[in-house]
Amino acid sequence: MPPWRVTAPGAPGVAFVPMVHAEAHARVNLMGEHTDYNAGLVLPTLLPHRTSVELTPRDDDRARIASEGFGGGEFVVGEERAVHGWLDYAEACTATLRADGHEVRGFDARVSSDVPVGAGVSSSAALLLALLRALREAFALAIDDVSLALTAQRAEVEFVGARVGIMDQMVASVGREGAALFLDTADLRRELIPLGPSIGLALVDSGVRHAHAGGSYNERRAECEMAAKALGVPTLREVDDLTRVDALEPALAKRVRHVVAENERVLEAVNALRADDAGSLGALFDASHASQRDDFDVSTPEIDALREALREVDGIRGARLTGGGFGGAVVAVCDPVVRRRDLEPARRAYERRSGREATVLLPVR
Ligand code: GLA
């Protein structure tokens, strides 16, 4: 990371008076992993963890951002460039808004967050949406919530260089805590499905970090595109005849099987949620994990160990890797009586086995 040029907005000793305040929540995906960039189905929900932005517009084009967690930074609006630090996300916002013809000038901002980075809960979408919401308000931009999500996705894909799908930005923009967002990424049709009284969630960060701007995630996406091309379909959403998949090279055939089955599991998970049936949802979680591990090849030995430890806990009905993979977190469906302290033995067993530090993100108490 480059050395940051400022550490706080405003001259030293001068109070920063924010004009707007905006925030966006992190998410956990309940089903539909690596389906969004294949025009498929997803089922994320919002976490209580969030990123907040306080912002005041300036009369010039300087953008100065302070953040306790990330450090500070500064750039010139209109001269944005990616330097591979967290500031890229802010530069990506103004660059993308301006490319769309929105009038954005400089600003002073302060960012704070309790969202863990690299834990598979989309700290990036929370940061982008919080910043974009603040900029929308500060500069009175005419842009609706769905367009804001699409802007965030383009910012991440085109500027930051992570070829992510639309799930995280959409749920950060139009999702709700206590409900899952059933989203068809092919046409952005969506429905909020309430999480019923029988559905509890546990979420544990493995302490194994991932970064999507690099290698493996983009590689999986490229494999899916190769497979679609070989099968003669625009996207893997269109694959309905799995017998043709056998003709593909084995690794590509496995990727396709995961995507097709995972889309089906989203539909089944929606039915389980509507029926408030934790047992059925748990079985789908287990099946999704096996598919991510064996067919999509995005799990790691640590993630598998954490999942197995959690699966031993009384009241846990099923558990799966969530998010982009290659590290991150495990989400479990559990009986609502399960508390943080009930996860302690599993957390400690995992830490002993892996030598990593795990953090319980849910339940909150
Ligand atoms: C990351 C991406 C999403 C999605 C998931 C995997 O979180 O940002 O778009 O592809 O990985 O389901």
Short mmCIF file of C-alpha atoms and ligand atoms in Angstrom, two decimals:
data_model
loop_
_atom_site.label_atom_id
_atom_site.label_comp_id
_atom_site.label_asym_id
_atom_site.label_seq_id
_atom_site.Cartn_x
_atom_site.Cartn_y
_atom_site.Cartn_z
CA MET A 1 0.00 0.00 0.00
CA PRO A 2 1.25 3.51 -0.75
CA PRO A 3 1.87 5.94 2.10
CA TRP A 4 -1.30 7.96 2.69
CA ARG A 5 -0.95 11.69 2.33
CA VAL A 6 -3.42 12.79 5.00
CA THR A 7 -4.75 11.14 8.10
CA ALA A 8 -7.81 13.27 8.82
CA PRO A 9 -10.15 15.49 6.81
CA GLY A 10 -9.82 19.19 7.55
CA ALA A 11 -6.78 21.13 8.68
CA PRO A 12 -5.24 19.98 11.97
CA GLY A 13 -7.26 21.30 14.86
CA VAL A 14 -10.19 22.26 12.65
CA ALA A 15 -13.37 20.35 13.40
CA PHE A 16 -14.83 18.30 10.55
CA VAL A 17 -18.54 19.03 10.24
CA PRO A 18 -20.17 16.31 8.14
CA MET A 19 -23.07 17.36 5.95
CA VAL A 20 -24.37 13.90 5.13
CA HIS A 21 -24.26 10.54 6.84
CA ALA A 22 -24.79 7.27 4.99
CA GLU A 23 -24.20 3.61 5.75
CA ALA A 24 -24.43 0.16 4.19
CA HIS A 25 -24.51 -3.30 5.74
CA ALA A 26 -22.35 -6.33 5.12
CA ARG A 27 -24.10 -9.47 3.88
CA VAL A 28 -24.03 -13.20 4.29
CA ASN A 29 -25.13 -15.32 1.37
CA LEU A 30 -27.45 -18.17 2.40
CA MET A 31 -27.50 -19.99 -0.94
CA GLY A 32 -26.38 -19.54 -4.54
CA GLU A 33 -22.59 -19.34 -4.53
CA HIS A 34 -20.78 -18.45 -7.76
CA THR A 35 -24.12 -18.35 -9.53
CA ASP A 36 -24.43 -14.55 -9.90
CA TYR A 37 -21.82 -14.19 -12.64
CA ASN A 38 -23.52 -17.08 -14.41
CA ALA A 39 -26.86 -15.21 -14.64
CA GLY A 40 -28.18 -17.41 -11.83
CA LEU A 41 -30.08 -17.23 -8.54
CA VAL A 42 -28.84 -16.02 -5.12
CA LEU A 43 -30.25 -15.69 -1.60
CA PRO A 44 -28.24 -13.28 0.59
CA THR A 45 -29.31 -11.44 3.74
CA LEU A 46 -27.89 -8.41 5.54
CA LEU A 47 -25.75 -8.62 8.67
CA PRO A 48 -25.88 -6.08 11.51
CA HIS A 49 -22.24 -5.19 10.69
CA ARG A 50 -21.95 -2.02 8.63
CA THR A 51 -19.79 0.73 7.16
CA SER A 52 -20.62 4.39 7.79
CA VAL A 53 -19.55 7.44 5.82
CA GLU A 54 -19.78 11.05 6.96
CA LEU A 55 -19.14 13.45 4.11
CA THR A 56 -19.03 17.14 3.27
CA PRO A 57 -18.68 18.38 -0.32
CA ARG A 58 -15.84 20.79 -1.17
CA ASP A 59 -15.68 23.62 -3.70
CA ASP A 60 -12.65 22.10 -5.44
CA ASP A 61 -11.86 18.59 -6.76
CA ARG A 62 -9.83 17.27 -3.84
CA ALA A 63 -11.20 14.19 -2.13
CA ARG A 64 -9.80 13.58 1.35
CA ILE A 65 -10.82 10.57 3.36
CA ALA A 66 -9.98 9.61 6.91
CA SER A 67 -10.62 6.20 8.39
CA GLU A 68 -9.54 4.64 11.65
CA GLY A 69 -9.54 1.11 10.29
CA PHE A 70 -8.12 1.73 6.84
CA GLY A 71 -5.91 4.80 7.34
CA GLY A 72 -6.41 8.02 5.38
CA GLY A 73 -6.00 8.98 1.76
CA GLU A 74 -6.48 11.70 -0.79
CA PHE A 75 -7.01 11.96 -4.56
CA VAL A 76 -8.24 14.39 -7.18
CA VAL A 77 -11.73 13.80 -8.57
CA GLY A 78 -11.33 13.51 -12.36
CA GLU A 79 -7.81 12.10 -12.04
CA GLU A 80 -8.63 8.78 -10.35
CA ARG A 81 -6.30 5.83 -10.80
CA ALA A 82 -6.15 2.40 -9.17
CA VAL A 83 -3.16 1.92 -6.87
CA HIS A 84 -4.29 -1.32 -5.21
CA GLY A 85 -5.28 -0.05 -1.79
CA TRP A 86 -8.64 0.47 -0.13
CA LEU A 87 -8.71 4.05 -1.51
CA ASP A 88 -9.27 2.46 -4.95
CA TYR A 89 -12.86 1.86 -3.85
CA ALA A 90 -13.44 5.58 -3.27
CA GLU A 91 -11.70 6.53 -6.53
CA ALA A 92 -13.78 3.87 -8.28
CA CYS A 93 -17.00 5.53 -7.04
CA THR A 94 -16.25 9.02 -8.32
CA ALA A 95 -14.69 7.75 -11.58
CA THR A 96 -17.72 5.54 -12.34
CA LEU A 97 -20.28 8.21 -11.41
CA ARG A 98 -18.50 10.77 -13.58
CA ALA A 99 -18.26 8.30 -16.49
CA ASP A 100 -22.07 8.06 -16.26
CA GLY A 101 -22.37 11.84 -16.55
CA HIS A 102 -23.03 12.61 -12.87
CA GLU A 103 -21.52 15.82 -11.54
CA VAL A 104 -19.32 14.95 -8.58
CA ARG A 105 -16.73 17.30 -7.07
CA GLY A 106 -14.28 16.99 -4.21
CA PHE A 107 -15.22 16.16 -0.63
CA ASP A 108 -13.95 15.50 2.87
CA ALA A 109 -15.12 12.22 4.37
CA ARG A 110 -14.70 10.00 7.37
CA VAL A 111 -15.23 6.23 7.07
CA SER A 112 -15.81 3.85 9.96
CA SER A 113 -16.72 0.19 9.88
CA ASP A 114 -17.14 -2.93 11.98
CA VAL A 115 -17.17 -5.19 8.90
CA PRO A 116 -14.26 -7.66 8.83
CA VAL A 117 -12.26 -7.43 5.59
CA GLY A 118 -11.62 -10.63 3.62
CA ALA A 119 -14.10 -12.65 5.68
CA GLY A 120 -16.48 -13.34 2.81
CA VAL A 121 -19.15 -10.90 4.04
CA SER A 122 -18.58 -8.30 1.32
CA SER A 123 -16.81 -5.48 3.07
CA SER A 124 -16.22 -4.08 -0.41
CA ALA A 125 -19.92 -3.73 -1.32
CA ALA A 126 -20.63 -2.19 2.11
CA LEU A 127 -17.86 0.38 1.55
CA LEU A 128 -18.94 1.13 -2.05
CA LEU A 129 -22.64 1.47 -1.22
CA ALA A 130 -22.00 3.62 1.86
CA LEU A 131 -19.78 5.94 -0.21
CA LEU A 132 -22.17 6.03 -3.17
CA ARG A 133 -25.15 6.78 -0.93
CA ALA A 134 -23.21 9.62 0.70
CA LEU A 135 -22.16 11.02 -2.70
CA ARG A 136 -25.72 10.69 -4.03
CA GLU A 137 -27.05 12.75 -1.16
CA ALA A 138 -24.22 15.31 -1.03
CA PHE A 139 -24.33 16.07 -4.76
CA ALA A 140 -28.10 15.50 -5.21
CA LEU A 141 -27.53 12.83 -7.89
CA ALA A 142 -30.60 11.42 -9.67
CA ILE A 143 -29.87 7.70 -9.31
CA ASP A 144 -32.16 5.00 -7.90
CA ASP A 145 -31.17 2.10 -5.62
CA VAL A 146 -30.83 -0.51 -8.38
CA SER A 147 -28.72 1.84 -10.53
CA LEU A 148 -26.60 2.54 -7.46
CA ALA A 149 -25.95 -1.22 -7.08
CA LEU A 150 -25.04 -1.48 -10.78
CA THR A 151 -22.70 1.51 -10.42
CA ALA A 152 -21.00 -0.18 -7.45
CA GLN A 153 -20.55 -3.39 -9.42
CA ARG A 154 -19.04 -1.56 -12.39
CA ALA A 155 -16.78 0.35 -10.02
CA GLU A 156 -15.45 -2.94 -8.64
CA VAL A 157 -15.18 -4.75 -11.96
CA GLU A 158 -13.83 -1.98 -14.17
CA PHE A 159 -11.79 0.07 -11.72
CA VAL A 160 -10.70 -2.26 -8.90
CA GLY A 161 -10.35 -5.25 -11.23
CA ALA A 162 -12.36 -7.92 -9.38
CA ARG A 163 -14.81 -9.45 -11.87
CA VAL A 164 -17.55 -9.88 -9.26
CA GLY A 165 -21.25 -10.51 -9.90
CA ILE A 166 -24.15 -8.29 -8.81
CA MET A 167 -25.28 -10.13 -5.64
CA ASP A 168 -23.36 -8.14 -3.02
CA GLN A 169 -24.13 -4.67 -4.36
CA MET A 170 -27.82 -5.48 -4.84
CA VAL A 171 -28.33 -6.83 -1.32
CA ALA A 172 -26.34 -3.94 0.18
CA SER A 173 -28.60 -1.54 -1.75
CA VAL A 174 -32.08 -3.12 -1.54
CA GLY A 175 -31.73 -5.87 1.10
CA ARG A 176 -33.09 -5.91 4.61
CA GLU A 177 -31.99 -7.43 7.94
CA GLY A 178 -34.26 -10.30 8.98
CA ALA A 179 -35.16 -11.17 5.37
CA ALA A 180 -33.35 -12.97 2.55
CA LEU A 181 -33.19 -11.32 -0.86
CA PHE A 182 -34.24 -13.89 -3.47
CA LEU A 183 -32.62 -12.38 -6.54
CA ASP A 184 -32.56 -13.53 -10.15
CA THR A 185 -29.35 -11.98 -11.43
CA ALA A 186 -30.44 -12.47 -15.07
CA ASP A 187 -33.09 -9.74 -14.88
CA LEU A 188 -32.74 -8.43 -11.28
CA ARG A 189 -36.25 -9.62 -10.38
CA ARG A 190 -36.35 -9.97 -6.63
CA GLU A 191 -38.39 -10.72 -3.55
CA LEU A 192 -37.67 -10.31 0.15
CA ILE A 193 -38.37 -13.56 2.01
CA PRO A 194 -38.67 -13.09 5.81
CA LEU A 195 -36.53 -15.36 8.00
CA GLY A 196 -39.12 -17.15 10.14
CA PRO A 197 -39.03 -17.90 13.89
CA SER A 198 -37.42 -21.35 13.42
CA ILE A 199 -34.42 -20.04 11.47
CA GLY A 200 -31.31 -19.03 13.39
CA LEU A 201 -27.98 -18.20 11.76
CA ALA A 202 -24.42 -18.73 12.95
CA LEU A 203 -21.50 -17.19 11.09
CA VAL A 204 -17.84 -17.75 11.90
CA ASP A 205 -14.90 -16.08 10.18
CA SER A 206 -12.11 -18.62 9.64
CA GLY A 207 -9.33 -16.03 9.83
CA VAL A 208 -8.11 -17.21 6.41
CA ARG A 209 -8.13 -14.13 4.21
CA HIS A 210 -9.07 -13.91 0.56
CA ALA A 211 -8.78 -11.07 -1.94
CA HIS A 212 -10.94 -11.07 -5.03
CA ALA A 213 -9.06 -8.52 -7.09
CA GLY A 214 -6.61 -11.31 -7.77
CA GLY A 215 -6.29 -14.79 -9.13
CA SER A 216 -8.54 -17.62 -8.09
CA TYR A 217 -11.97 -15.95 -8.14
CA ASN A 218 -11.42 -14.47 -11.60
CA GLU A 219 -10.06 -17.88 -12.68
CA ARG A 220 -13.30 -19.64 -11.66
CA ARG A 221 -15.29 -17.05 -13.55
CA ALA A 222 -13.16 -17.59 -16.66
CA GLU A 223 -13.68 -21.37 -16.38
CA CYS A 224 -17.46 -20.85 -16.31
CA GLU A 225 -17.24 -18.68 -19.40
CA MET A 226 -15.13 -21.30 -21.16
CA ALA A 227 -17.62 -24.03 -20.26
CA ALA A 228 -20.59 -21.95 -21.49
CA LYS A 229 -18.78 -21.32 -24.77
CA ALA A 230 -17.98 -25.01 -25.20
CA LEU A 231 -21.64 -25.88 -24.54
CA GLY A 232 -22.84 -23.21 -26.98
CA VAL A 233 -24.93 -21.25 -24.43
CA PRO A 234 -24.65 -17.54 -23.51
CA THR A 235 -24.40 -18.33 -19.76
CA LEU A 236 -24.46 -21.43 -17.54
CA ARG A 237 -28.02 -20.48 -16.51
CA GLU A 238 -29.12 -21.89 -19.86
CA VAL A 239 -27.69 -25.38 -19.23
CA ASP A 240 -30.60 -27.79 -18.84
CA ASP A 241 -29.17 -30.97 -20.30
CA LEU A 242 -26.46 -32.25 -17.94
CA THR A 243 -25.64 -35.24 -20.15
CA ARG A 244 -23.81 -32.90 -22.57
CA VAL A 245 -21.60 -31.74 -19.72
CA ASP A 246 -19.78 -35.11 -19.67
CA ALA A 247 -18.09 -34.18 -22.95
CA LEU A 248 -16.29 -31.26 -21.27
CA GLU A 249 -12.88 -31.66 -19.69
CA PRO A 250 -13.40 -32.99 -16.11
CA ALA A 251 -12.64 -29.75 -14.23
CA LEU A 252 -15.03 -27.72 -16.38
CA ALA A 253 -17.75 -30.37 -16.11
CA LYS A 254 -17.52 -30.12 -12.30
CA ARG A 255 -17.84 -26.33 -12.39
CA VAL A 256 -21.01 -26.61 -14.49
CA ARG A 257 -22.52 -29.28 -12.21
CA HIS A 258 -22.02 -27.02 -9.21
CA VAL A 259 -23.68 -24.02 -10.87
CA VAL A 260 -26.68 -25.97 -12.16
CA ALA A 261 -27.26 -27.74 -8.82
CA GLU A 262 -26.68 -24.57 -6.80
CA ASN A 263 -29.36 -22.68 -8.77
CA GLU A 264 -31.75 -25.53 -7.98
CA ARG A 265 -30.77 -25.35 -4.29
CA VAL A 266 -31.68 -21.64 -4.20
CA LEU A 267 -35.24 -22.50 -5.28
CA GLU A 268 -35.39 -25.26 -2.67
CA ALA A 269 -33.97 -22.94 0.01
CA VAL A 270 -36.67 -20.37 -0.78
CA ASN A 271 -39.29 -23.10 -0.27
CA ALA A 272 -37.64 -24.13 3.02
CA LEU A 273 -37.68 -20.49 4.20
CA ARG A 274 -41.33 -20.08 3.24
CA ALA A 275 -42.12 -23.24 5.24
CA ASP A 276 -39.91 -22.03 8.14
CA ASP A 277 -38.19 -25.43 7.92
CA ALA A 278 -34.69 -25.27 9.44
CA GLY A 279 -34.07 -29.01 8.91
CA SER A 280 -34.57 -28.85 5.13
CA LEU A 281 -32.59 -25.63 4.87
CA GLY A 282 -29.74 -27.22 6.85
CA ALA A 283 -29.61 -30.21 4.50
CA LEU A 284 -29.33 -27.80 1.56
CA PHE A 285 -26.48 -25.96 3.32
CA ASP A 286 -24.59 -29.25 3.72
CA ALA A 287 -25.14 -30.17 0.07
CA SER A 288 -24.00 -26.71 -1.06
CA HIS A 289 -20.79 -27.04 0.93
CA ALA A 290 -19.99 -30.43 -0.59
CA SER A 291 -20.59 -29.00 -4.06
CA GLN A 292 -18.35 -25.98 -3.44
CA ARG A 293 -15.63 -28.21 -2.00
CA ASP A 294 -15.73 -31.10 -4.48
CA ASP A 295 -17.06 -29.57 -7.72
CA PHE A 296 -16.35 -25.84 -7.67
CA ASP A 297 -13.12 -26.28 -5.74
CA VAL A 298 -13.31 -23.05 -3.72
CA SER A 299 -12.96 -24.42 -0.18
CA THR A 300 -9.73 -24.83 1.80
CA PRO A 301 -8.68 -27.38 4.45
CA GLU A 302 -9.21 -24.71 7.15
CA ILE A 303 -12.73 -23.92 5.95
CA ASP A 304 -13.59 -27.63 5.84
CA ALA A 305 -12.24 -28.07 9.38
CA LEU A 306 -14.25 -25.11 10.67
CA ARG A 307 -17.39 -26.41 9.02
CA GLU A 308 -16.91 -29.87 10.50
CA ALA A 309 -16.35 -28.42 13.99
CA LEU A 310 -19.53 -26.33 13.70
CA ARG A 311 -21.49 -29.32 12.43
CA GLU A 312 -20.80 -31.02 15.82
CA VAL A 313 -22.60 -28.26 17.75
CA ASP A 314 -26.04 -29.13 19.14
CA GLY A 315 -28.76 -27.21 17.30
CA ILE A 316 -26.76 -26.63 14.12
CA ARG A 317 -28.72 -28.04 11.18
CA GLY A 318 -26.28 -27.52 8.33
CA ALA A 319 -23.26 -25.41 7.40
CA ARG A 320 -21.55 -24.13 4.29
CA LEU A 321 -18.76 -21.92 3.01
CA THR A 322 -20.24 -18.51 2.18
CA GLY A 323 -18.95 -15.79 -0.17
CA GLY A 324 -16.24 -15.91 -2.79
CA GLY A 325 -14.28 -18.76 -1.19
CA PHE A 326 -10.55 -19.56 -0.81
CA GLY A 327 -10.94 -18.54 2.86
CA GLY A 328 -13.56 -16.39 4.52
CA ALA A 329 -16.45 -17.57 6.66
CA VAL A 330 -18.76 -20.50 7.31
CA VAL A 331 -22.50 -19.84 7.71
CA ALA A 332 -24.74 -22.31 9.52
CA VAL A 333 -28.49 -22.61 9.92
CA CYS A 334 -29.28 -23.33 13.54
CA ASP A 335 -32.08 -23.41 16.05
CA PRO A 336 -32.70 -19.87 17.29
CA VAL A 337 -31.80 -20.93 20.89
CA VAL A 338 -28.12 -21.33 19.85
CA ARG A 339 -25.98 -18.61 21.47
CA ARG A 340 -22.41 -17.41 20.94
CA ARG A 341 -21.18 -19.37 23.93
CA ASP A 342 -22.53 -22.60 22.37
CA LEU A 343 -20.08 -22.13 19.47
CA GLU A 344 -17.03 -21.72 21.74
CA PRO A 345 -15.99 -25.42 21.81
CA ALA A 346 -16.14 -25.58 18.00
CA ARG A 347 -14.25 -22.32 17.64
CA ARG A 348 -11.49 -23.50 19.97
CA ALA A 349 -11.29 -26.95 18.35
CA TYR A 350 -10.86 -25.26 14.98
CA GLU A 351 -8.18 -22.92 16.29
CA ARG A 352 -6.23 -25.87 17.73
CA ARG A 353 -6.45 -27.79 14.46
CA SER A 354 -5.73 -24.91 12.08
CA GLY A 355 -3.54 -22.52 14.09
CA ARG A 356 -5.83 -19.71 12.85
CA GLU A 357 -7.86 -17.23 14.85
CA ALA A 358 -11.61 -17.58 14.32
CA THR A 359 -14.21 -14.88 15.05
CA VAL A 360 -17.89 -15.47 15.71
CA LEU A 361 -19.92 -12.87 13.75
CA LEU A 362 -23.36 -14.43 14.44
CA PRO A 363 -25.23 -14.91 16.67
CA VAL A 364 -24.59 -11.45 18.08
CA ARG A 365 -25.32 -12.61 21.65
C1 GLA B 1 -18.09 -12.73 -4.15
C2 GLA B 1 -18.62 -11.86 -5.27
C3 GLA B 1 -20.08 -12.18 -5.58
C4 GLA B 1 -20.30 -13.68 -5.76
C5 GLA B 1 -19.65 -14.46 -4.61
C6 GLA B 1 -19.71 -15.95 -4.81
O1 GLA B 1 -18.71 -12.39 -2.96
O2 GLA B 1 -18.53 -10.51 -4.93
O3 GLA B 1 -20.49 -11.47 -6.72
O4 GLA B 1 -19.82 -14.11 -6.99
O5 GLA B 1 -18.30 -14.09 -4.42
O6 GLA B 1 -21.02 -16.40 -4.77
#
